[in-house]
Amino acid sequence: MTDGVDPAFDLDVPRALSHDGPLSLVVIGDSTSFTDHLGPQLPTTPHLYPRVAAQALAAALDREVVPTVVARPGLTVRDAVRTVTKDQHVQYDVLAHADAVVIGVGSFDHAPMGVPPSVENLAAHLRPTPVRRQVRRGLKAAYPWLVRATGGRRTRTPLPEFDRMFVELVDHVRGLTWGRVAGAAVGPTSHRSRYYGPGHPTHPQRQAHHLALAERHGFRGVASWPLVEPHVDDLNVDGIHWPPAAHGAVGRAVAAALLPALRGEAPTVGLPAAAAAALGRTR
């Protein structure tokens, strides 16, 4: 605590150390945050990685940790940016009160691309309904063939666009939380199903790039796929979603990444560069 400054408002004090109440863990994620090998689950399901992370942190800190998951299927980095910039409930009722934030998006962005997303989006607006359904069935059938034709090397979100949107996402989170939260970013999972072709050749490079970008902006990187791959035979039939053992491994890794900053032993995410400069701060 800085002399004469209330720790509740001191930007040098992690928010977790400025109050005695339960800690708030916010996960901004895609379907991997609420789906297991059987399909979508209730947010309270104890083996999902946000719950596992909360339980591990509670045990380590001897303090209640309440997880809040802001997620939907197929959430891309662009969708996440819209959420944190347009949804006032997420901004001011959720993120502004967070002690730790996990960014768990990117898996869909880095997935092999068959039909371009713009075409898929336009098809959803076709009328009449029978035409729309027929077109969407055709696009779904064509997707794996197009992935194979390109060798799975084209991804749903081009890398420069992903970088731009990801930096916008994390900077909004840093601004809304005044940079006082512990932060972690979960790297992309792989896609191992016939729908996405025979493999995911760009995954290693995309994962390394994704996590390095997160680290540069104050969020500890957690590589999910090395923790999930030992359980690949137990993935959901879609080849994407994880069994409980994989969720457990990812959740424990997320907790380990967040714990030092929650204890005040490592830096929090810090302010975005522009905000820090305006306040005469270094971070």
PDB file of C-alpha atoms in Angstrom:
ATOM      1  CA  MET A   1       0.000   0.000   0.000  1.00  0.00           C
ATOM      2  CA  THR A   2       1.257   3.479  -0.913  1.00  0.00           C
ATOM      3  CA  ASP A   3       1.388   5.944   2.031  1.00  0.00           C
ATOM      4  CA  GLY A   4      -1.954   7.670   2.470  1.00  0.00           C
ATOM      5  CA  VAL A   5      -3.649   5.747  -0.374  1.00  0.00           C
ATOM      6  CA  ASP A   6      -6.625   3.482   0.231  1.00  0.00           C
ATOM      7  CA  PRO A   7      -5.638   0.027  -1.126  1.00  0.00           C
ATOM      8  CA  ALA A   8      -9.073  -0.236  -2.731  1.00  0.00           C
ATOM      9  CA  PHE A   9      -7.977   2.497  -5.151  1.00  0.00           C
ATOM     10  CA  ASP A  10      -4.192   1.981  -5.225  1.00  0.00           C
ATOM     11  CA  LEU A  11      -3.129   0.888  -8.720  1.00  0.00           C
ATOM     12  CA  ASP A  12       0.047  -0.620  -7.256  1.00  0.00           C
ATOM     13  CA  VAL A  13      -1.940  -3.103  -5.143  1.00  0.00           C
ATOM     14  CA  PRO A  14      -3.483  -6.148  -6.855  1.00  0.00           C
ATOM     15  CA  ARG A  15      -7.233  -6.010  -6.400  1.00  0.00           C
ATOM     16  CA  ALA A  16      -7.108  -9.430  -4.752  1.00  0.00           C
ATOM     17  CA  LEU A  17      -5.086  -7.923  -1.890  1.00  0.00           C
ATOM     18  CA  SER A  18      -7.267  -4.832  -1.517  1.00  0.00           C
ATOM     19  CA  HIS A  19     -10.338  -6.559  -0.048  1.00  0.00           C
ATOM     20  CA  ASP A  20     -11.233  -9.486   2.184  1.00  0.00           C
ATOM     21  CA  GLY A  21     -14.219 -10.842   0.263  1.00  0.00           C
ATOM     22  CA  PRO A  22     -14.417 -13.798  -2.100  1.00  0.00           C
ATOM     23  CA  LEU A  23     -12.133 -13.577  -5.120  1.00  0.00           C
ATOM     24  CA  SER A  24     -13.743 -13.170  -8.538  1.00  0.00           C
ATOM     25  CA  LEU A  25     -12.323 -15.293 -11.375  1.00  0.00           C
ATOM     26  CA  VAL A  26     -13.669 -14.268 -14.788  1.00  0.00           C
ATOM     27  CA  VAL A  27     -13.204 -16.517 -17.824  1.00  0.00           C
ATOM     28  CA  ILE A  28     -13.877 -15.092 -21.276  1.00  0.00           C
ATOM     29  CA  GLY A  29     -14.035 -18.251 -23.318  1.00  0.00           C
ATOM     30  CA  ASP A  30     -15.391 -20.386 -26.098  1.00  0.00           C
ATOM     31  CA  SER A  31     -17.106 -23.765 -25.835  1.00  0.00           C
ATOM     32  CA  THR A  32     -14.023 -25.438 -24.355  1.00  0.00           C
ATOM     33  CA  SER A  33     -14.901 -23.646 -21.108  1.00  0.00           C
ATOM     34  CA  PHE A  34     -18.288 -25.384 -20.741  1.00  0.00           C
ATOM     35  CA  THR A  35     -18.201 -28.513 -22.927  1.00  0.00           C
ATOM     36  CA  ASP A  36     -16.687 -31.908 -22.170  1.00  0.00           C
ATOM     37  CA  HIS A  37     -16.430 -35.231 -24.008  1.00  0.00           C
ATOM     38  CA  LEU A  38     -20.212 -35.676 -23.721  1.00  0.00           C
ATOM     39  CA  GLY A  39     -21.326 -32.207 -24.823  1.00  0.00           C
ATOM     40  CA  PRO A  40     -22.259 -28.863 -23.221  1.00  0.00           C
ATOM     41  CA  GLN A  41     -22.508 -28.888 -19.427  1.00  0.00           C
ATOM     42  CA  LEU A  42     -23.910 -26.585 -16.757  1.00  0.00           C
ATOM     43  CA  PRO A  43     -21.458 -23.891 -15.624  1.00  0.00           C
ATOM     44  CA  THR A  44     -21.463 -25.434 -12.136  1.00  0.00           C
ATOM     45  CA  THR A  45     -20.106 -28.772 -13.388  1.00  0.00           C
ATOM     46  CA  PRO A  46     -17.078 -29.313 -11.134  1.00  0.00           C
ATOM     47  CA  HIS A  47     -14.724 -30.919 -13.674  1.00  0.00           C
ATOM     48  CA  LEU A  48     -14.798 -28.033 -16.205  1.00  0.00           C
ATOM     49  CA  TYR A  49     -11.514 -26.129 -16.267  1.00  0.00           C
ATOM     50  CA  PRO A  50     -12.847 -22.788 -14.892  1.00  0.00           C
ATOM     51  CA  ARG A  51     -14.243 -24.640 -11.859  1.00  0.00           C
ATOM     52  CA  VAL A  52     -11.067 -26.682 -11.425  1.00  0.00           C
ATOM     53  CA  ALA A  53      -8.991 -23.487 -11.539  1.00  0.00           C
ATOM     54  CA  ALA A  54     -11.259 -21.813  -8.968  1.00  0.00           C
ATOM     55  CA  GLN A  55     -11.065 -24.814  -6.638  1.00  0.00           C
ATOM     56  CA  ALA A  56      -7.257 -24.989  -6.916  1.00  0.00           C
ATOM     57  CA  LEU A  57      -6.914 -21.265  -6.181  1.00  0.00           C
ATOM     58  CA  ALA A  58      -9.284 -21.495  -3.226  1.00  0.00           C
ATOM     59  CA  ALA A  59      -7.216 -24.307  -1.750  1.00  0.00           C
ATOM     60  CA  ALA A  60      -3.917 -22.484  -2.303  1.00  0.00           C
ATOM     61  CA  LEU A  61      -5.150 -19.150  -0.944  1.00  0.00           C
ATOM     62  CA  ASP A  62      -7.517 -20.486   1.742  1.00  0.00           C
ATOM     63  CA  ARG A  63     -10.125 -18.128   0.362  1.00  0.00           C
ATOM     64  CA  GLU A  64     -13.368 -18.492  -1.555  1.00  0.00           C
ATOM     65  CA  VAL A  65     -13.005 -18.085  -5.325  1.00  0.00           C
ATOM     66  CA  VAL A  66     -16.130 -17.510  -7.424  1.00  0.00           C
ATOM     67  CA  PRO A  67     -15.802 -18.268 -11.164  1.00  0.00           C
ATOM     68  CA  THR A  68     -17.890 -16.437 -13.760  1.00  0.00           C
ATOM     69  CA  VAL A  69     -17.766 -17.758 -17.321  1.00  0.00           C
ATOM     70  CA  VAL A  70     -18.648 -15.447 -20.219  1.00  0.00           C
ATOM     71  CA  ALA A  71     -18.714 -17.778 -23.207  1.00  0.00           C
ATOM     72  CA  ARG A  72     -20.586 -19.212 -26.155  1.00  0.00           C
ATOM     73  CA  PRO A  73     -19.904 -21.858 -28.829  1.00  0.00           C
ATOM     74  CA  GLY A  74     -17.555 -20.821 -31.606  1.00  0.00           C
ATOM     75  CA  LEU A  75     -16.574 -17.576 -29.883  1.00  0.00           C
ATOM     76  CA  THR A  76     -13.854 -15.880 -31.908  1.00  0.00           C
ATOM     77  CA  VAL A  77     -11.544 -13.107 -30.842  1.00  0.00           C
ATOM     78  CA  ARG A  78     -13.722 -10.663 -32.787  1.00  0.00           C
ATOM     79  CA  ASP A  79     -16.808 -11.818 -30.887  1.00  0.00           C
ATOM     80  CA  ALA A  80     -14.926 -11.458 -27.593  1.00  0.00           C
ATOM     81  CA  VAL A  81     -13.970  -7.883 -28.464  1.00  0.00           C
ATOM     82  CA  ARG A  82     -17.631  -7.076 -29.136  1.00  0.00           C
ATOM     83  CA  THR A  83     -18.544  -8.546 -25.770  1.00  0.00           C
ATOM     84  CA  VAL A  84     -16.060  -6.549 -23.711  1.00  0.00           C
ATOM     85  CA  THR A  85     -16.705  -3.316 -25.611  1.00  0.00           C
ATOM     86  CA  LYS A  86     -20.499  -3.441 -26.068  1.00  0.00           C
ATOM     87  CA  ASP A  87     -21.982  -5.492 -23.222  1.00  0.00           C
ATOM     88  CA  GLN A  88     -22.282  -3.155 -20.244  1.00  0.00           C
ATOM     89  CA  HIS A  89     -23.115  -5.988 -17.866  1.00  0.00           C
ATOM     90  CA  VAL A  90     -19.860  -7.763 -18.735  1.00  0.00           C
ATOM     91  CA  GLN A  91     -17.919  -4.516 -18.582  1.00  0.00           C
ATOM     92  CA  TYR A  92     -19.103  -3.026 -15.323  1.00  0.00           C
ATOM     93  CA  ASP A  93     -20.798  -5.820 -13.361  1.00  0.00           C
ATOM     94  CA  VAL A  94     -18.323  -8.583 -14.175  1.00  0.00           C
ATOM     95  CA  LEU A  95     -14.901  -7.414 -15.360  1.00  0.00           C
ATOM     96  CA  ALA A  96     -14.713  -4.243 -13.275  1.00  0.00           C
ATOM     97  CA  HIS A  97     -14.979  -6.374 -10.119  1.00  0.00           C
ATOM     98  CA  ALA A  98     -12.637  -9.166 -11.215  1.00  0.00           C
ATOM     99  CA  ASP A  99      -9.555 -10.231  -9.271  1.00  0.00           C
ATOM    100  CA  ALA A 100      -8.338 -12.580 -12.008  1.00  0.00           C
ATOM    101  CA  VAL A 101      -9.195 -12.828 -15.703  1.00  0.00           C
ATOM    102  CA  VAL A 102      -8.629 -15.738 -18.064  1.00  0.00           C
ATOM    103  CA  ILE A 103      -8.780 -15.175 -21.826  1.00  0.00           C
ATOM    104  CA  GLY A 104      -9.779 -18.528 -23.278  1.00  0.00           C
ATOM    105  CA  VAL A 105     -10.486 -17.657 -26.915  1.00  0.00           C
ATOM    106  CA  GLY A 106      -8.605 -18.379 -30.125  1.00  0.00           C
ATOM    107  CA  SER A 107      -9.261 -22.066 -30.743  1.00  0.00           C
ATOM    108  CA  PHE A 108     -11.914 -21.303 -33.363  1.00  0.00           C
ATOM    109  CA  ASP A 109      -9.781 -18.537 -34.900  1.00  0.00           C
ATOM    110  CA  HIS A 110      -6.868 -20.938 -35.398  1.00  0.00           C
ATOM    111  CA  ALA A 111      -8.996 -23.838 -36.689  1.00  0.00           C
ATOM    112  CA  PRO A 112      -8.434 -25.024 -40.278  1.00  0.00           C
ATOM    113  CA  MET A 113     -10.679 -23.127 -42.677  1.00  0.00           C
ATOM    114  CA  GLY A 114     -12.791 -24.775 -45.324  1.00  0.00           C
ATOM    115  CA  VAL A 115     -15.733 -22.537 -46.254  1.00  0.00           C
ATOM    116  CA  PRO A 116     -14.772 -18.875 -45.563  1.00  0.00           C
ATOM    117  CA  PRO A 117     -16.549 -17.472 -42.466  1.00  0.00           C
ATOM    118  CA  SER A 118     -17.999 -14.607 -44.509  1.00  0.00           C
ATOM    119  CA  VAL A 119     -19.828 -17.105 -46.740  1.00  0.00           C
ATOM    120  CA  GLU A 120     -21.146 -19.001 -43.696  1.00  0.00           C
ATOM    121  CA  ASN A 121     -22.397 -15.776 -42.160  1.00  0.00           C
ATOM    122  CA  LEU A 122     -24.176 -14.696 -45.333  1.00  0.00           C
ATOM    123  CA  ALA A 123     -25.846 -18.096 -45.698  1.00  0.00           C
ATOM    124  CA  ALA A 124     -27.534 -17.631 -42.324  1.00  0.00           C
ATOM    125  CA  HIS A 125     -29.539 -14.714 -43.774  1.00  0.00           C
ATOM    126  CA  LEU A 126     -30.836 -16.457 -46.898  1.00  0.00           C
ATOM    127  CA  ARG A 127     -34.597 -16.723 -47.399  1.00  0.00           C
ATOM    128  CA  PRO A 128     -36.863 -18.621 -47.761  1.00  0.00           C
ATOM    129  CA  THR A 129     -36.027 -21.147 -45.062  1.00  0.00           C
ATOM    130  CA  PRO A 130     -35.794 -24.245 -47.339  1.00  0.00           C
ATOM    131  CA  VAL A 131     -33.210 -22.481 -49.510  1.00  0.00           C
ATOM    132  CA  ARG A 132     -31.182 -21.449 -46.473  1.00  0.00           C
ATOM    133  CA  ARG A 133     -31.191 -24.970 -45.093  1.00  0.00           C
ATOM    134  CA  GLN A 134     -30.172 -26.512 -48.401  1.00  0.00           C
ATOM    135  CA  VAL A 135     -27.298 -24.049 -48.838  1.00  0.00           C
ATOM    136  CA  ARG A 136     -26.050 -24.596 -45.301  1.00  0.00           C
ATOM    137  CA  ARG A 137     -26.148 -28.369 -45.752  1.00  0.00           C
ATOM    138  CA  GLY A 138     -24.087 -27.962 -48.905  1.00  0.00           C
ATOM    139  CA  LEU A 139     -21.546 -25.725 -47.172  1.00  0.00           C
ATOM    140  CA  LYS A 140     -21.223 -28.197 -44.313  1.00  0.00           C
ATOM    141  CA  ALA A 141     -20.610 -31.053 -46.748  1.00  0.00           C
ATOM    142  CA  ALA A 142     -18.018 -29.011 -48.648  1.00  0.00           C
ATOM    143  CA  TYR A 143     -16.075 -27.892 -45.567  1.00  0.00           C
ATOM    144  CA  PRO A 144     -13.842 -30.957 -45.031  1.00  0.00           C
ATOM    145  CA  TRP A 145     -13.125 -31.252 -48.744  1.00  0.00           C
ATOM    146  CA  LEU A 146     -11.962 -27.643 -48.863  1.00  0.00           C
ATOM    147  CA  VAL A 147      -9.776 -28.173 -45.786  1.00  0.00           C
ATOM    148  CA  ARG A 148      -8.111 -31.157 -47.479  1.00  0.00           C
ATOM    149  CA  ALA A 149      -7.666 -29.211 -50.700  1.00  0.00           C
ATOM    150  CA  THR A 150      -5.656 -26.529 -48.870  1.00  0.00           C
ATOM    151  CA  GLY A 151      -3.806 -28.991 -46.646  1.00  0.00           C
ATOM    152  CA  GLY A 152      -5.411 -27.456 -43.571  1.00  0.00           C
ATOM    153  CA  ARG A 153      -2.997 -24.527 -43.747  1.00  0.00           C
ATOM    154  CA  ARG A 154      -5.588 -21.771 -44.022  1.00  0.00           C
ATOM    155  CA  THR A 155      -7.185 -20.718 -40.739  1.00  0.00           C
ATOM    156  CA  ARG A 156     -10.511 -19.091 -39.975  1.00  0.00           C
ATOM    157  CA  THR A 157      -8.942 -15.809 -38.826  1.00  0.00           C
ATOM    158  CA  PRO A 158      -5.827 -14.579 -40.675  1.00  0.00           C
ATOM    159  CA  LEU A 159      -2.899 -14.063 -38.347  1.00  0.00           C
ATOM    160  CA  PRO A 160      -2.589 -10.253 -38.744  1.00  0.00           C
ATOM    161  CA  GLU A 161      -6.300  -9.844 -38.022  1.00  0.00           C
ATOM    162  CA  PHE A 162      -6.088 -12.155 -35.025  1.00  0.00           C
ATOM    163  CA  ASP A 163      -3.179 -10.141 -33.633  1.00  0.00           C
ATOM    164  CA  ARG A 164      -5.006  -6.846 -34.032  1.00  0.00           C
ATOM    165  CA  MET A 165      -8.182  -8.080 -32.395  1.00  0.00           C
ATOM    166  CA  PHE A 166      -6.431  -9.984 -29.604  1.00  0.00           C
ATOM    167  CA  VAL A 167      -4.462  -6.906 -28.563  1.00  0.00           C
ATOM    168  CA  GLU A 168      -7.695  -4.895 -28.606  1.00  0.00           C
ATOM    169  CA  LEU A 169      -9.344  -7.534 -26.424  1.00  0.00           C
ATOM    170  CA  VAL A 170      -6.641  -7.728 -23.771  1.00  0.00           C
ATOM    171  CA  ASP A 171      -6.185  -3.960 -23.677  1.00  0.00           C
ATOM    172  CA  HIS A 172      -9.908  -3.456 -23.032  1.00  0.00           C
ATOM    173  CA  VAL A 173      -9.721  -5.995 -20.217  1.00  0.00           C
ATOM    174  CA  ARG A 174      -6.656  -4.256 -18.794  1.00  0.00           C
ATOM    175  CA  GLY A 175      -8.407  -0.905 -18.944  1.00  0.00           C
ATOM    176  CA  LEU A 176     -11.675  -2.097 -17.402  1.00  0.00           C
ATOM    177  CA  THR A 177      -9.780  -3.686 -14.504  1.00  0.00           C
ATOM    178  CA  TRP A 178      -7.307  -0.809 -14.099  1.00  0.00           C
ATOM    179  CA  GLY A 179      -4.565  -3.346 -14.731  1.00  0.00           C
ATOM    180  CA  ARG A 180      -4.901  -4.739 -11.190  1.00  0.00           C
ATOM    181  CA  VAL A 181      -5.904  -8.326 -11.997  1.00  0.00           C
ATOM    182  CA  ALA A 182      -3.966 -11.523 -12.354  1.00  0.00           C
ATOM    183  CA  GLY A 183      -4.237 -12.589 -15.988  1.00  0.00           C
ATOM    184  CA  ALA A 184      -3.814 -15.813 -17.933  1.00  0.00           C
ATOM    185  CA  ALA A 185      -4.440 -16.740 -21.558  1.00  0.00           C
ATOM    186  CA  VAL A 186      -5.320 -20.308 -22.542  1.00  0.00           C
ATOM    187  CA  GLY A 187      -3.773 -21.253 -25.854  1.00  0.00           C
ATOM    188  CA  PRO A 188      -5.783 -22.856 -28.675  1.00  0.00           C
ATOM    189  CA  THR A 189      -6.747 -26.499 -28.658  1.00  0.00           C
ATOM    190  CA  SER A 190      -6.211 -28.621 -31.739  1.00  0.00           C
ATOM    191  CA  HIS A 191      -8.975 -29.878 -34.019  1.00  0.00           C
ATOM    192  CA  ARG A 192      -8.811 -33.618 -34.650  1.00  0.00           C
ATOM    193  CA  SER A 193     -11.868 -34.719 -36.615  1.00  0.00           C
ATOM    194  CA  ARG A 194     -12.727 -35.625 -40.186  1.00  0.00           C
ATOM    195  CA  TYR A 195     -14.627 -32.336 -40.506  1.00  0.00           C
ATOM    196  CA  TYR A 196     -11.384 -30.379 -40.101  1.00  0.00           C
ATOM    197  CA  GLY A 197      -9.320 -32.637 -42.330  1.00  0.00           C
ATOM    198  CA  PRO A 198      -6.621 -35.164 -41.518  1.00  0.00           C
ATOM    199  CA  GLY A 199      -4.625 -32.919 -39.194  1.00  0.00           C
ATOM    200  CA  HIS A 200      -3.957 -29.449 -37.869  1.00  0.00           C
ATOM    201  CA  PRO A 201      -0.549 -28.513 -39.315  1.00  0.00           C
ATOM    202  CA  THR A 202      -0.574 -24.852 -38.318  1.00  0.00           C
ATOM    203  CA  HIS A 203      -1.398 -25.490 -34.671  1.00  0.00           C
ATOM    204  CA  PRO A 204       2.134 -25.539 -33.142  1.00  0.00           C
ATOM    205  CA  GLN A 205       3.108 -22.236 -34.753  1.00  0.00           C
ATOM    206  CA  ARG A 206      -0.226 -20.584 -33.970  1.00  0.00           C
ATOM    207  CA  GLN A 207      -0.134 -21.719 -30.347  1.00  0.00           C
ATOM    208  CA  ALA A 208       3.392 -20.367 -29.826  1.00  0.00           C
ATOM    209  CA  HIS A 209       2.486 -17.068 -31.499  1.00  0.00           C
ATOM    210  CA  HIS A 210      -0.766 -16.726 -29.541  1.00  0.00           C
ATOM    211  CA  LEU A 211       0.880 -17.281 -26.156  1.00  0.00           C
ATOM    212  CA  ALA A 212       3.836 -15.014 -26.905  1.00  0.00           C
ATOM    213  CA  LEU A 213       1.407 -12.238 -27.837  1.00  0.00           C
ATOM    214  CA  ALA A 214      -0.490 -12.745 -24.579  1.00  0.00           C
ATOM    215  CA  GLU A 215       2.711 -12.649 -22.532  1.00  0.00           C
ATOM    216  CA  ARG A 216       3.750  -9.365 -24.136  1.00  0.00           C
ATOM    217  CA  HIS A 217       0.501  -7.828 -22.897  1.00  0.00           C
ATOM    218  CA  GLY A 218       0.632  -8.992 -19.302  1.00  0.00           C
ATOM    219  CA  PHE A 219      -1.212 -12.343 -19.466  1.00  0.00           C
ATOM    220  CA  ARG A 220       0.566 -15.550 -18.455  1.00  0.00           C
ATOM    221  CA  GLY A 221       0.320 -18.093 -21.267  1.00  0.00           C
ATOM    222  CA  VAL A 222      -1.074 -21.577 -20.675  1.00  0.00           C
ATOM    223  CA  ALA A 223      -0.516 -24.033 -23.527  1.00  0.00           C
ATOM    224  CA  SER A 224      -3.628 -26.210 -23.483  1.00  0.00           C
ATOM    225  CA  TRP A 225      -2.859 -28.781 -26.162  1.00  0.00           C
ATOM    226  CA  PRO A 226       0.168 -30.432 -24.463  1.00  0.00           C
ATOM    227  CA  LEU A 227      -2.145 -31.013 -21.480  1.00  0.00           C
ATOM    228  CA  VAL A 228      -5.016 -32.288 -23.633  1.00  0.00           C
ATOM    229  CA  GLU A 229      -3.078 -34.447 -26.114  1.00  0.00           C
ATOM    230  CA  PRO A 230      -2.498 -37.351 -23.670  1.00  0.00           C
ATOM    231  CA  HIS A 231      -6.295 -37.674 -23.538  1.00  0.00           C
ATOM    232  CA  VAL A 232      -6.869 -37.383 -27.295  1.00  0.00           C
ATOM    233  CA  ASP A 233      -8.555 -40.792 -27.502  1.00  0.00           C
ATOM    234  CA  ASP A 234     -11.254 -39.542 -25.136  1.00  0.00           C
ATOM    235  CA  LEU A 235     -12.137 -36.329 -26.960  1.00  0.00           C
ATOM    236  CA  ASN A 236     -15.737 -35.595 -27.893  1.00  0.00           C
ATOM    237  CA  VAL A 237     -16.788 -37.091 -31.234  1.00  0.00           C
ATOM    238  CA  ASP A 238     -16.329 -33.617 -32.733  1.00  0.00           C
ATOM    239  CA  GLY A 239     -12.576 -33.982 -32.138  1.00  0.00           C
ATOM    240  CA  ILE A 240     -12.411 -30.732 -30.194  1.00  0.00           C
ATOM    241  CA  HIS A 241     -13.819 -30.911 -26.673  1.00  0.00           C
ATOM    242  CA  TRP A 242     -12.022 -32.354 -23.685  1.00  0.00           C
ATOM    243  CA  PRO A 243     -12.741 -35.157 -21.200  1.00  0.00           C
ATOM    244  CA  PRO A 244     -12.675 -34.397 -17.455  1.00  0.00           C
ATOM    245  CA  ALA A 245      -9.016 -35.389 -17.038  1.00  0.00           C
ATOM    246  CA  ALA A 246      -7.957 -32.848 -19.667  1.00  0.00           C
ATOM    247  CA  HIS A 247     -10.151 -30.150 -18.131  1.00  0.00           C
ATOM    248  CA  GLY A 248      -8.511 -30.894 -14.797  1.00  0.00           C
ATOM    249  CA  ALA A 249      -5.005 -30.548 -16.199  1.00  0.00           C
ATOM    250  CA  VAL A 250      -5.832 -27.246 -17.913  1.00  0.00           C
ATOM    251  CA  GLY A 251      -7.629 -25.889 -14.837  1.00  0.00           C
ATOM    252  CA  ARG A 252      -4.683 -26.642 -12.560  1.00  0.00           C
ATOM    253  CA  ALA A 253      -2.280 -25.019 -15.030  1.00  0.00           C
ATOM    254  CA  VAL A 254      -4.483 -21.906 -15.164  1.00  0.00           C
ATOM    255  CA  ALA A 255      -4.503 -21.700 -11.364  1.00  0.00           C
ATOM    256  CA  ALA A 256      -0.715 -22.037 -11.250  1.00  0.00           C
ATOM    257  CA  ALA A 257      -0.374 -19.213 -13.775  1.00  0.00           C
ATOM    258  CA  LEU A 258      -2.656 -16.887 -11.786  1.00  0.00           C
ATOM    259  CA  LEU A 259      -1.466 -17.655  -8.273  1.00  0.00           C
ATOM    260  CA  PRO A 260       1.747 -15.555  -8.112  1.00  0.00           C
ATOM    261  CA  ALA A 261      -0.016 -12.334  -9.146  1.00  0.00           C
ATOM    262  CA  LEU A 262      -2.918 -13.002  -6.787  1.00  0.00           C
ATOM    263  CA  ARG A 263      -0.406 -13.303  -3.950  1.00  0.00           C
ATOM    264  CA  GLY A 264       1.390 -10.120  -4.985  1.00  0.00           C
ATOM    265  CA  GLU A 265       4.517 -12.072  -5.915  1.00  0.00           C
ATOM    266  CA  ALA A 266       4.347 -11.319  -9.656  1.00  0.00           C
ATOM    267  CA  PRO A 267       3.062  -8.415 -11.755  1.00  0.00           C
ATOM    268  CA  THR A 268      -0.597  -8.024 -12.553  1.00  0.00           C
ATOM    269  CA  VAL A 269      -1.629  -7.389 -16.168  1.00  0.00           C
ATOM    270  CA  GLY A 270      -0.939  -3.657 -15.921  1.00  0.00           C
ATOM    271  CA  LEU A 271      -2.559  -0.797 -17.795  1.00  0.00           C
ATOM    272  CA  PRO A 272      -2.638  -0.486 -21.599  1.00  0.00           C
ATOM    273  CA  ALA A 273       0.245   1.605 -22.895  1.00  0.00           C
ATOM    274  CA  ALA A 274      -1.902   4.647 -23.719  1.00  0.00           C
ATOM    275  CA  ALA A 275      -3.591   4.665 -20.307  1.00  0.00           C
ATOM    276  CA  ALA A 276      -0.301   4.189 -18.499  1.00  0.00           C
ATOM    277  CA  ALA A 277       1.268   7.085 -20.423  1.00  0.00           C
ATOM    278  CA  ALA A 278      -1.699   9.341 -19.646  1.00  0.00           C
ATOM    279  CA  LEU A 279      -1.285   8.595 -15.935  1.00  0.00           C
ATOM    280  CA  GLY A 280       2.484   9.008 -16.034  1.00  0.00           C
ATOM    281  CA  ARG A 281       3.093   5.347 -15.247  1.00  0.00           C
ATOM    282  CA  THR A 282       5.393   2.771 -16.764  1.00  0.00           C
ATOM    283  CA  ARG A 283       2.748   0.010 -16.969  1.00  0.00           C
TER     284      ARG A 283
END
